[in-house]
PDB file of C-alpha atoms and ligand atoms in Angstrom:
ATOM      1  CA  MET A  10      93.232 118.342  97.059  1.00  0.00           C
ATOM      2  CA  ARG A  11      96.214 116.244  97.847  1.00  0.00           C
ATOM      3  CA  ILE A  12      96.696 112.487  99.371  1.00  0.00           C
ATOM      4  CA  GLY A  13     100.460 112.429 100.189  1.00  0.00           C
ATOM      5  CA  ARG A  14     101.945 113.113  97.052  1.00  0.00           C
ATOM      6  CA  LEU A  15      99.013 112.306  94.989  1.00  0.00           C
ATOM      7  CA  ASN A  16      96.879 115.192  93.203  1.00  0.00           C
ATOM      8  CA  LEU A  17      93.320 114.753  92.670  1.00  0.00           C
ATOM      9  CA  GLU A  18      92.986 117.085  89.539  1.00  0.00           C
ATOM     10  CA  ILE A  19      92.088 114.015  87.656  1.00  0.00           C
ATOM     11  CA  PRO A  20      90.111 111.177  88.388  1.00  0.00           C
ATOM     12  CA  VAL A  21      92.081 108.254  89.717  1.00  0.00           C
ATOM     13  CA  VAL A  22      91.494 104.772  90.258  1.00  0.00           C
ATOM     14  CA  MET A  23      92.146 102.902  93.842  1.00  0.00           C
ATOM     15  CA  GLY A  24      92.952  99.269  93.808  1.00  0.00           C
ATOM     16  CA  ILE A  25      91.340  96.997  95.978  1.00  0.00           C
ATOM     17  CA  LEU A  26      93.587  94.716  98.358  1.00  0.00           C
ATOM     18  CA  ASN A  27      91.522  92.420 100.695  1.00  0.00           C
ATOM     19  CA  ILE A  28      93.948  90.481 103.045  1.00  0.00           C
ATOM     20  CA  THR A  29      92.457  87.280 103.311  1.00  0.00           C
ATOM     21  CA  PRO A  30      92.879  85.435 106.562  1.00  0.00           C
ATOM     22  CA  ASP A  31      94.399  82.272 106.542  1.00  0.00           C
ATOM     23  CA  SER A  32      94.055  80.801 110.309  1.00  0.00           C
ATOM     24  CA  PHE A  33      95.364  77.448 109.382  1.00  0.00           C
ATOM     25  CA  SER A  34      99.271  77.915 109.683  1.00  0.00           C
ATOM     26  CA  ASP A  35     102.093  80.456 109.793  1.00  0.00           C
ATOM     27  CA  GLY A  36     102.863  79.322 106.123  1.00  0.00           C
ATOM     28  CA  GLY A  37      99.411  80.242 105.005  1.00  0.00           C
ATOM     29  CA  ARG A  38      99.786  83.781 106.271  1.00  0.00           C
ATOM     30  CA  PHE A  39     103.294  84.051 104.483  1.00  0.00           C
ATOM     31  CA  LEU A  40     101.899  82.437 101.237  1.00  0.00           C
ATOM     32  CA  ALA A  41      98.476  85.116 101.560  1.00  0.00           C
ATOM     33  CA  ARG A  42     101.366  88.152 102.301  1.00  0.00           C
ATOM     34  CA  ASP A  43     102.967  87.004  99.123  1.00  0.00           C
ATOM     35  CA  ASP A  44     100.298  86.965  97.022  1.00  0.00           C
ATOM     36  CA  ALA A  45      99.129  90.375  98.200  1.00  0.00           C
ATOM     37  CA  LEU A  46     101.973  92.133  97.693  1.00  0.00           C
ATOM     38  CA  GLY A  47     101.941  90.517  94.045  1.00  0.00           C
ATOM     39  CA  GLN A  48      98.688  91.945  93.544  1.00  0.00           C
ATOM     40  CA  ALA A  49      99.624  95.304  95.011  1.00  0.00           C
ATOM     41  CA  GLU A  50     102.480  95.525  92.266  1.00  0.00           C
ATOM     42  CA  ALA A  51     100.359  94.433  89.432  1.00  0.00           C
ATOM     43  CA  MET A  52      97.753  96.916  90.248  1.00  0.00           C
ATOM     44  CA  LEU A  53     100.278  99.616  90.657  1.00  0.00           C
ATOM     45  CA  GLN A  54     101.723  98.491  87.324  1.00  0.00           C
ATOM     46  CA  SER A  55      98.508  98.941  85.818  1.00  0.00           C
ATOM     47  CA  GLY A  56      98.274 102.618  86.984  1.00  0.00           C
ATOM     48  CA  ALA A  57      96.332 102.385  90.391  1.00  0.00           C
ATOM     49  CA  SER A  58      97.231 106.011  92.159  1.00  0.00           C
ATOM     50  CA  ILE A  59      96.180 104.553  95.667  1.00  0.00           C
ATOM     51  CA  ILE A  60      96.205 100.863  97.153  1.00  0.00           C
ATOM     52  CA  ASP A  61      93.101 100.368  99.499  1.00  0.00           C
ATOM     53  CA  VAL A  62      94.035  97.710 101.953  1.00  0.00           C
ATOM     54  CA  GLY A  63      91.481  96.057 103.985  1.00  0.00           C
ATOM     55  CA  GLY A  64      91.903  93.334 107.060  1.00  0.00           C
ATOM     56  CA  GLU A  65      88.082  93.203 107.672  1.00  0.00           C
ATOM     57  CA  SER A  66      85.453  92.307 105.412  1.00  0.00           C
ATOM     58  CA  THR A  67      82.422  94.859 105.191  1.00  0.00           C
ATOM     59  CA  ARG A  68      80.711  93.093 102.495  1.00  0.00           C
ATOM     60  CA  PRO A  69      76.728  92.238 102.980  1.00  0.00           C
ATOM     61  CA  GLY A  70      76.609  89.569 105.787  1.00  0.00           C
ATOM     62  CA  ALA A  71      80.542  89.932 106.868  1.00  0.00           C
ATOM     63  CA  GLN A  72      81.469  89.139 110.558  1.00  0.00           C
ATOM     64  CA  GLN A  73      83.560  91.591 112.442  1.00  0.00           C
ATOM     65  CA  VAL A  74      86.924  90.496 113.305  1.00  0.00           C
ATOM     66  CA  SER A  75      88.935  92.227 116.586  1.00  0.00           C
ATOM     67  CA  ALA A  76      91.462  94.980 116.210  1.00  0.00           C
ATOM     68  CA  ALA A  77      94.399  92.755 117.019  1.00  0.00           C
ATOM     69  CA  GLU A  78      93.707  90.278 114.063  1.00  0.00           C
ATOM     70  CA  GLU A  79      92.923  93.010 111.674  1.00  0.00           C
ATOM     71  CA  ILE A  80      96.004  94.643 112.663  1.00  0.00           C
ATOM     72  CA  GLU A  81      98.194  91.622 112.280  1.00  0.00           C
ATOM     73  CA  ARG A  82      96.792  91.074 108.955  1.00  0.00           C
ATOM     74  CA  VAL A  83      97.491  94.601 107.512  1.00  0.00           C
ATOM     75  CA  VAL A  84     100.349  96.148 109.314  1.00  0.00           C
ATOM     76  CA  PRO A  85     103.035  94.228 107.423  1.00  0.00           C
ATOM     77  CA  ILE A  86     101.265  94.664 103.926  1.00  0.00           C
ATOM     78  CA  ILE A  87     101.075  98.092 104.546  1.00  0.00           C
ATOM     79  CA  GLU A  88     104.557  98.588 105.294  1.00  0.00           C
ATOM     80  CA  ALA A  89     105.754  96.488 102.259  1.00  0.00           C
ATOM     81  CA  ILE A  90     103.702  98.356  99.810  1.00  0.00           C
ATOM     82  CA  HIS A  91     105.053 101.516 101.411  1.00  0.00           C
ATOM     83  CA  ASN A  92     108.649 100.649 100.899  1.00  0.00           C
ATOM     84  CA  MET A  93     107.790  99.590  97.251  1.00  0.00           C
ATOM     85  CA  THR A  94     105.916 102.574  95.842  1.00  0.00           C
ATOM     86  CA  ASP A  95     105.420 106.449  96.367  1.00  0.00           C
ATOM     87  CA  ALA A  96     101.821 105.963  95.750  1.00  0.00           C
ATOM     88  CA  PRO A  97      99.904 106.430  98.852  1.00  0.00           C
ATOM     89  CA  VAL A  98      98.486 103.532 100.839  1.00  0.00           C
ATOM     90  CA  SER A  99      94.932 103.589 102.286  1.00  0.00           C
ATOM     91  CA  ILE A 100      93.497 101.754 105.041  1.00  0.00           C
ATOM     92  CA  ASP A 101      90.025 100.455 105.076  1.00  0.00           C
ATOM     93  CA  THR A 102      88.561 100.324 108.611  1.00  0.00           C
ATOM     94  CA  SER A 103      86.609 101.614 111.372  1.00  0.00           C
ATOM     95  CA  LYS A 104      88.786 100.965 114.273  1.00  0.00           C
ATOM     96  CA  ALA A 105      90.762 103.683 116.065  1.00  0.00           C
ATOM     97  CA  ASP A 106      93.654 101.093 116.992  1.00  0.00           C
ATOM     98  CA  VAL A 107      93.914 100.055 113.740  1.00  0.00           C
ATOM     99  CA  MET A 108      93.935 103.397 112.076  1.00  0.00           C
ATOM    100  CA  ARG A 109      97.076 104.270 114.516  1.00  0.00           C
ATOM    101  CA  ALA A 110      98.951 101.104 113.605  1.00  0.00           C
ATOM    102  CA  ALA A 111      98.265 101.592 109.710  1.00  0.00           C
ATOM    103  CA  VAL A 112      99.426 105.180 109.671  1.00  0.00           C
ATOM    104  CA  GLU A 113     102.461 104.156 111.641  1.00  0.00           C
ATOM    105  CA  ALA A 114     103.254 101.705 109.223  1.00  0.00           C
ATOM    106  CA  GLY A 115     102.944 104.195 106.310  1.00  0.00           C
ATOM    107  CA  ALA A 116      99.216 104.616 105.325  1.00  0.00           C
ATOM    108  CA  ALA A 117      98.519 108.307 104.180  1.00  0.00           C
ATOM    109  CA  MET A 118      94.512 107.792 104.134  1.00  0.00           C
ATOM    110  CA  VAL A 119      91.988 106.077 106.310  1.00  0.00           C
ATOM    111  CA  ASN A 120      88.968 104.763 104.431  1.00  0.00           C
ATOM    112  CA  ASP A 121      85.966 104.048 106.849  1.00  0.00           C
ATOM    113  CA  VAL A 122      82.795 102.728 105.592  1.00  0.00           C
ATOM    114  CA  ARG A 123      81.215 103.983 109.171  1.00  0.00           C
ATOM    115  CA  ALA A 124      82.589 107.382 108.916  1.00  0.00           C
ATOM    116  CA  LEU A 125      84.428 107.647 111.796  1.00  0.00           C
ATOM    117  CA  ARG A 126      81.426 106.577 114.098  1.00  0.00           C
ATOM    118  CA  GLU A 127      83.052 103.924 116.142  1.00  0.00           C
ATOM    119  CA  ALA A 128      84.549 105.120 119.688  1.00  0.00           C
ATOM    120  CA  GLY A 129      87.705 107.334 119.394  1.00  0.00           C
ATOM    121  CA  ALA A 130      87.630 106.884 115.642  1.00  0.00           C
ATOM    122  CA  VAL A 131      87.640 110.891 115.039  1.00  0.00           C
ATOM    123  CA  ALA A 132      89.914 111.583 117.478  1.00  0.00           C
ATOM    124  CA  ALA A 133      92.453 109.059 115.767  1.00  0.00           C
ATOM    125  CA  ALA A 134      91.691 110.696 112.509  1.00  0.00           C
ATOM    126  CA  ALA A 135      92.172 113.880 113.733  1.00  0.00           C
ATOM    127  CA  ASP A 136      95.311 113.252 115.664  1.00  0.00           C
ATOM    128  CA  LEU A 137      96.857 111.439 112.807  1.00  0.00           C
ATOM    129  CA  GLY A 138      96.461 114.167 110.239  1.00  0.00           C
ATOM    130  CA  VAL A 139      95.984 111.998 107.384  1.00  0.00           C
ATOM    131  CA  VAL A 140      93.283 112.083 104.508  1.00  0.00           C
ATOM    132  CA  VAL A 141      89.921 110.406 105.533  1.00  0.00           C
ATOM    133  CA  CYS A 142      87.100 109.037 103.382  1.00  0.00           C
ATOM    134  CA  LEU A 143      83.687 109.268 105.027  1.00  0.00           C
ATOM    135  CA  MET A 144      81.522 106.602 103.521  1.00  0.00           C
ATOM    136  CA  HIS A 145      77.428 106.226 104.003  1.00  0.00           C
ATOM    137  CA  MET A 146      76.061 103.009 105.401  1.00  0.00           C
ATOM    138  CA  GLN A 147      72.573 102.604 106.854  1.00  0.00           C
ATOM    139  CA  GLY A 148      73.000  99.518 109.536  1.00  0.00           C
ATOM    140  CA  ASN A 149      75.872  97.435 109.756  1.00  0.00           C
ATOM    141  CA  PRO A 150      77.266  94.740 107.373  1.00  0.00           C
ATOM    142  CA  ARG A 151      75.875  92.042 109.224  1.00  0.00           C
ATOM    143  CA  THR A 152      72.337  93.153 108.857  1.00  0.00           C
ATOM    144  CA  MET A 153      72.431  96.048 106.191  1.00  0.00           C
ATOM    145  CA  GLN A 154      70.538  94.355 103.277  1.00  0.00           C
ATOM    146  CA  GLU A 155      67.445  93.026 105.604  1.00  0.00           C
ATOM    147  CA  GLU A 156      65.327  96.113 105.029  1.00  0.00           C
ATOM    148  CA  PRO A 157      67.071  99.262 104.055  1.00  0.00           C
ATOM    149  CA  HIS A 158      64.615 102.388 104.062  1.00  0.00           C
ATOM    150  CA  TYR A 159      64.818 105.825 103.012  1.00  0.00           C
ATOM    151  CA  GLU A 160      62.492 108.948 102.670  1.00  0.00           C
ATOM    152  CA  ASP A 161      64.331 110.166  99.552  1.00  0.00           C
ATOM    153  CA  VAL A 162      68.001 107.945  99.613  1.00  0.00           C
ATOM    154  CA  THR A 163      70.101 110.730  97.809  1.00  0.00           C
ATOM    155  CA  LEU A 164      69.027 113.400 100.202  1.00  0.00           C
ATOM    156  CA  ASP A 165      69.679 111.003 103.069  1.00  0.00           C
ATOM    157  CA  VAL A 166      72.659 109.955 102.114  1.00  0.00           C
ATOM    158  CA  ARG A 167      73.762 113.908 101.363  1.00  0.00           C
ATOM    159  CA  ASP A 168      72.592 114.961 104.736  1.00  0.00           C
ATOM    160  CA  PHE A 169      74.514 112.026 106.653  1.00  0.00           C
ATOM    161  CA  LEU A 170      77.805 113.238 104.615  1.00  0.00           C
ATOM    162  CA  ALA A 171      77.165 116.634 105.279  1.00  0.00           C
ATOM    163  CA  SER A 172      76.489 115.619 109.124  1.00  0.00           C
ATOM    164  CA  ARG A 173      79.720 113.515 109.165  1.00  0.00           C
ATOM    165  CA  ILE A 174      81.772 116.471 107.778  1.00  0.00           C
ATOM    166  CA  GLU A 175      80.652 119.085 110.216  1.00  0.00           C
ATOM    167  CA  THR A 176      81.623 116.699 113.182  1.00  0.00           C
ATOM    168  CA  CYS A 177      85.056 115.974 111.650  1.00  0.00           C
ATOM    169  CA  ILE A 178      85.554 119.734 111.177  1.00  0.00           C
ATOM    170  CA  ASP A 179      84.478 120.151 114.929  1.00  0.00           C
ATOM    171  CA  ALA A 180      87.297 117.407 115.687  1.00  0.00           C
ATOM    172  CA  GLY A 181      89.821 119.570 113.792  1.00  0.00           C
ATOM    173  CA  ILE A 182      90.028 117.557 110.508  1.00  0.00           C
ATOM    174  CA  ASP A 183      89.852 120.008 107.989  1.00  0.00           C
ATOM    175  CA  ARG A 184      88.190 119.890 104.694  1.00  0.00           C
ATOM    176  CA  GLU A 185      91.205 119.526 102.517  1.00  0.00           C
ATOM    177  CA  ARG A 186      91.395 115.929 104.139  1.00  0.00           C
ATOM    178  CA  MET A 187      88.120 114.594 103.784  1.00  0.00           C
ATOM    179  CA  VAL A 188      86.706 112.535 100.845  1.00  0.00           C
ATOM    180  CA  ILE A 189      83.127 111.534 100.736  1.00  0.00           C
ATOM    181  CA  ASP A 190      81.702 108.224  99.496  1.00  0.00           C
ATOM    182  CA  PRO A 191      77.595 107.371  98.747  1.00  0.00           C
ATOM    183  CA  GLY A 192      78.550 103.699 100.091  1.00  0.00           C
ATOM    184  CA  PHE A 193      76.945 101.790  97.079  1.00  0.00           C
ATOM    185  CA  GLY A 194      75.564  98.607  98.190  1.00  0.00           C
ATOM    186  CA  PHE A 195      75.790  99.152 102.056  1.00  0.00           C
ATOM    187  CA  GLY A 196      72.325  99.228 103.575  1.00  0.00           C
ATOM    188  CA  LYS A 197      70.823  99.945 100.060  1.00  0.00           C
ATOM    189  CA  SER A 198      68.227  97.885  97.728  1.00  0.00           C
ATOM    190  CA  TYR A 199      68.649  97.663  94.091  1.00  0.00           C
ATOM    191  CA  ARG A 200      66.566 100.514  93.382  1.00  0.00           C
ATOM    192  CA  HIS A 201      68.261 102.784  96.118  1.00  0.00           C
ATOM    193  CA  ASN A 202      71.438 102.169  94.408  1.00  0.00           C
ATOM    194  CA  VAL A 203      70.232 102.800  90.860  1.00  0.00           C
ATOM    195  CA  GLU A 204      68.678 106.181  92.101  1.00  0.00           C
ATOM    196  CA  LEU A 205      71.694 106.995  93.746  1.00  0.00           C
ATOM    197  CA  LEU A 206      74.036 106.376  90.993  1.00  0.00           C
ATOM    198  CA  MET A 207      71.807 108.581  88.604  1.00  0.00           C
ATOM    199  CA  ASN A 208      71.778 111.469  91.177  1.00  0.00           C
ATOM    200  CA  LEU A 209      75.200 111.144  91.972  1.00  0.00           C
ATOM    201  CA  ARG A 210      76.066 114.540  90.853  1.00  0.00           C
ATOM    202  CA  GLN A 211      74.047 115.947  93.687  1.00  0.00           C
ATOM    203  CA  LEU A 212      76.859 114.858  96.137  1.00  0.00           C
ATOM    204  CA  THR A 213      79.650 117.358  94.491  1.00  0.00           C
ATOM    205  CA  ASP A 214      78.107 120.199  95.908  1.00  0.00           C
ATOM    206  CA  LEU A 215      79.076 119.144  99.482  1.00  0.00           C
ATOM    207  CA  GLY A 216      82.465 120.286  98.019  1.00  0.00           C
ATOM    208  CA  GLN A 217      84.664 117.383  98.793  1.00  0.00           C
ATOM    209  CA  PRO A 218      86.068 114.850  96.698  1.00  0.00           C
ATOM    210  CA  LEU A 219      83.959 112.119  95.663  1.00  0.00           C
ATOM    211  CA  MET A 220      84.921 108.301  95.685  1.00  0.00           C
ATOM    212  CA  VAL A 221      82.871 105.559  94.799  1.00  0.00           C
ATOM    213  CA  GLY A 222      82.921 102.001  94.980  1.00  0.00           C
ATOM    214  CA  LEU A 223      80.668 100.016  92.250  1.00  0.00           C
ATOM    215  CA  SER A 224      83.239  97.482  91.310  1.00  0.00           C
ATOM    216  CA  ARG A 225      81.688  93.741  90.868  1.00  0.00           C
ATOM    217  CA  LYS A 226      78.859  94.946  93.312  1.00  0.00           C
ATOM    218  CA  SER A 227      75.303  92.859  93.623  1.00  0.00           C
ATOM    219  CA  MET A 228      73.808  95.736  91.732  1.00  0.00           C
ATOM    220  CA  LEU A 229      75.693  95.064  88.841  1.00  0.00           C
ATOM    221  CA  GLY A 230      74.863  91.435  88.912  1.00  0.00           C
ATOM    222  CA  GLU A 231      71.275  92.072  89.031  1.00  0.00           C
ATOM    223  CA  MET A 232      71.342  94.557  85.740  1.00  0.00           C
ATOM    224  CA  THR A 233      73.552  91.691  83.895  1.00  0.00           C
ATOM    225  CA  GLY A 234      72.666  88.414  85.468  1.00  0.00           C
ATOM    226  CA  ARG A 235      76.375  87.737  85.779  1.00  0.00           C
ATOM    227  CA  ASP A 236      78.180  86.340  88.940  1.00  0.00           C
ATOM    228  CA  THR A 237      81.092  88.531  90.734  1.00  0.00           C
ATOM    229  CA  GLY A 238      84.186  87.368  88.390  1.00  0.00           C
ATOM    230  CA  ASP A 239      82.340  88.012  85.340  1.00  0.00           C
ATOM    231  CA  ARG A 240      81.154  91.663  86.139  1.00  0.00           C
ATOM    232  CA  ILE A 241      83.849  93.576  84.525  1.00  0.00           C
ATOM    233  CA  PRO A 242      82.296  95.178  81.575  1.00  0.00           C
ATOM    234  CA  ALA A 243      79.512  96.219  84.026  1.00  0.00           C
ATOM    235  CA  SER A 244      82.071  97.451  86.362  1.00  0.00           C
ATOM    236  CA  ILE A 245      83.955  99.836  83.462  1.00  0.00           C
ATOM    237  CA  ALA A 246      80.448 100.905  82.331  1.00  0.00           C
ATOM    238  CA  ALA A 247      79.398 101.992  86.019  1.00  0.00           C
ATOM    239  CA  ALA A 248      82.976 103.747  86.858  1.00  0.00           C
ATOM    240  CA  VAL A 249      82.676 105.765  83.573  1.00  0.00           C
ATOM    241  CA  ILE A 250      79.109 107.001  84.469  1.00  0.00           C
ATOM    242  CA  ALA A 251      80.590 107.755  88.204  1.00  0.00           C
ATOM    243  CA  VAL A 252      83.257 109.731  86.563  1.00  0.00           C
ATOM    244  CA  GLN A 253      80.767 111.557  84.274  1.00  0.00           C
ATOM    245  CA  ALA A 254      78.793 112.340  87.278  1.00  0.00           C
ATOM    246  CA  GLY A 255      81.684 113.778  89.190  1.00  0.00           C
ATOM    247  CA  ALA A 256      83.709 111.028  90.937  1.00  0.00           C
ATOM    248  CA  ASP A 257      87.105 111.816  91.529  1.00  0.00           C
ATOM    249  CA  ILE A 258      88.455 108.251  93.009  1.00  0.00           C
ATOM    250  CA  LEU A 259      87.250 104.886  91.882  1.00  0.00           C
ATOM    251  CA  ARG A 260      87.667 101.968  94.246  1.00  0.00           C
ATOM    252  CA  VAL A 261      87.970  98.917  91.967  1.00  0.00           C
ATOM    253  CA  HIS A 262      89.361  95.065  91.619  1.00  0.00           C
ATOM    254  CA  ASP A 263      90.082  95.402  87.808  1.00  0.00           C
ATOM    255  CA  VAL A 264      92.638  98.166  87.654  1.00  0.00           C
ATOM    256  CA  ALA A 265      93.978  97.781  84.052  1.00  0.00           C
ATOM    257  CA  GLU A 266      90.475  97.699  82.493  1.00  0.00           C
ATOM    258  CA  THR A 267      89.373 100.834  84.510  1.00  0.00           C
ATOM    259  CA  VAL A 268      92.647 102.960  83.902  1.00  0.00           C
ATOM    260  CA  GLU A 269      92.204 102.264  80.134  1.00  0.00           C
ATOM    261  CA  ALA A 270      88.435 103.192  80.051  1.00  0.00           C
ATOM    262  CA  LEU A 271      89.323 106.249  82.170  1.00  0.00           C
ATOM    263  CA  LYS A 272      91.907 107.418  79.349  1.00  0.00           C
ATOM    264  CA  VAL A 273      88.694 107.421  77.179  1.00  0.00           C
ATOM    265  CA  THR A 274      86.688 109.833  79.532  1.00  0.00           C
ATOM    266  CA  GLN A 275      89.705 112.063  80.400  1.00  0.00           C
ATOM    267  CA  ALA A 276      90.555 112.586  76.445  1.00  0.00           C
ATOM    268  CA  ILE A 277      87.095 113.544  76.054  1.00  0.00           C
ATOM    269  CA  ALA A 278      86.708 115.717  79.396  1.00  0.00           C
ATOM    270  CA  LYS A 279      90.189 117.366  78.327  1.00  0.00           C
ATOM    271  CA  ALA A 280      88.865 118.201  74.731  1.00  0.00           C
ATOM    272  CA  ARG A 281      86.050 119.787  76.344  1.00  0.00           C
ATOM    273  CA  GLN A 282      88.301 122.391  78.323  1.00  0.00           C
ATOM    274  CA  SER A 283      90.134 123.290  75.458  1.00  0.00           C
TER     275      SER A 283
HETATM  276  C1  LIG B 326      82.859 101.114  99.199  1.00  0.00           C
HETATM  277  C2  LIG B 326      83.440 100.319  99.792  1.00  0.00           C
HETATM  278  C3  LIG B 326      84.496 100.361 100.790  1.00  0.00           C
HETATM  279  N1  LIG B 326      83.094  98.964  99.490  1.00  0.00           N
HETATM  280  C4  LIG B 326      84.502 102.606 100.281  1.00  0.00           C
HETATM  281  N2  LIG B 326      85.062 101.459 100.749  1.00  0.00           N
HETATM  282  C5  LIG B 326      83.677  97.835 100.279  1.00  0.00           C
HETATM  283  N3  LIG B 326      84.893 103.850 100.753  1.00  0.00           N
HETATM  284  C6  LIG B 326      84.580  98.018 100.846  1.00  0.00           C
HETATM  285  C7  LIG B 326      77.281  94.268  96.870  1.00  0.00           C
HETATM  286  O1  LIG B 326      76.375  94.514  96.839  1.00  0.00           O
HETATM  287  O2  LIG B 326      82.078 101.222  97.915  1.00  0.00           O
HETATM  288  N4  LIG B 326      83.585 102.540  99.358  1.00  0.00           N
HETATM  289  N5  LIG B 326      84.959  99.090 101.348  1.00  0.00           N
HETATM  290  C8  LIG B 326      82.859  96.351  99.849  1.00  0.00           C
HETATM  291  N6  LIG B 326      81.588  96.408 100.086  1.00  0.00           N
HETATM  292  C9  LIG B 326      80.631  95.750  99.190  1.00  0.00           C
HETATM  293  C10 LIG B 326      79.236  96.211  99.333  1.00  0.00           C
HETATM  294  C11 LIG B 326      81.116  94.640  98.506  1.00  0.00           C
HETATM  295  C12 LIG B 326      78.237  95.690  98.879  1.00  0.00           C
HETATM  296  C13 LIG B 326      79.904  94.341  97.639  1.00  0.00           C
HETATM  297  C14 LIG B 326      78.545  94.674  97.808  1.00  0.00           C
HETATM  298  O3  LIG B 326      77.695  92.835  96.265  1.00  0.00           O
END
């Protein structure tokens, strides 16, 4: 499958670009904008194939922001990145209005941690004709880590994604435009996350490209005892494991390190084929 000009024949890296709010002054906003564009440029330079722009945090405990605020944060950034590169820009949002504004500004992909379950989201995505990433989450970001529960986490995630794929097909989004993501850390205990990574391969038989976000997440902190910024080696290990299990898109903070690690997995994958 393709995302704009991007081909997914080999695993690719998606660089994370969080647009941090600066409610204090317009000056703050301009500084935040410059910083974001600098980061995007650096990630592209380091080999990112996609830039994922997000204006609402969905980390555990995060509060929601309004569509207007989200649009104000992401649209200028998406426009600027779109003007600077051929690489596709993705919009990390669950809101139909944000999806429309972002695609209008040049985004080629909608990355939705709620898998298009918000009002109007499926229709908007169908209408916009862009690639969508459908992610699994149990509960909502504010409370999802309180008491996650599954019969069998891998089967539950698989069934959920299969059902979202069907809903999207019924709405007129074709399979060639759908990426799936198990949603590491989204309403999942440490044990759930480990089990999901161990069984990741099972999600590939849904037949859609597989995206994963493991970068710097708390499960890696649990494994290594490291704080967020010191989880790069752990994140690289997790990225390599995910690629070996069939992941096609890696959503990461540390683009240069991940791209380099993937050169090693790719060299061996290529040698295996010949
Ligand atoms: C993800 C993802 C995302 N993750 C997709 N989009 C986040 N498609 C935002 C922790 O446990 O995995 N896939 N958008 C960030 N969310 C989290 C969740 C960040 C959990 C940190 C944790 O530390």
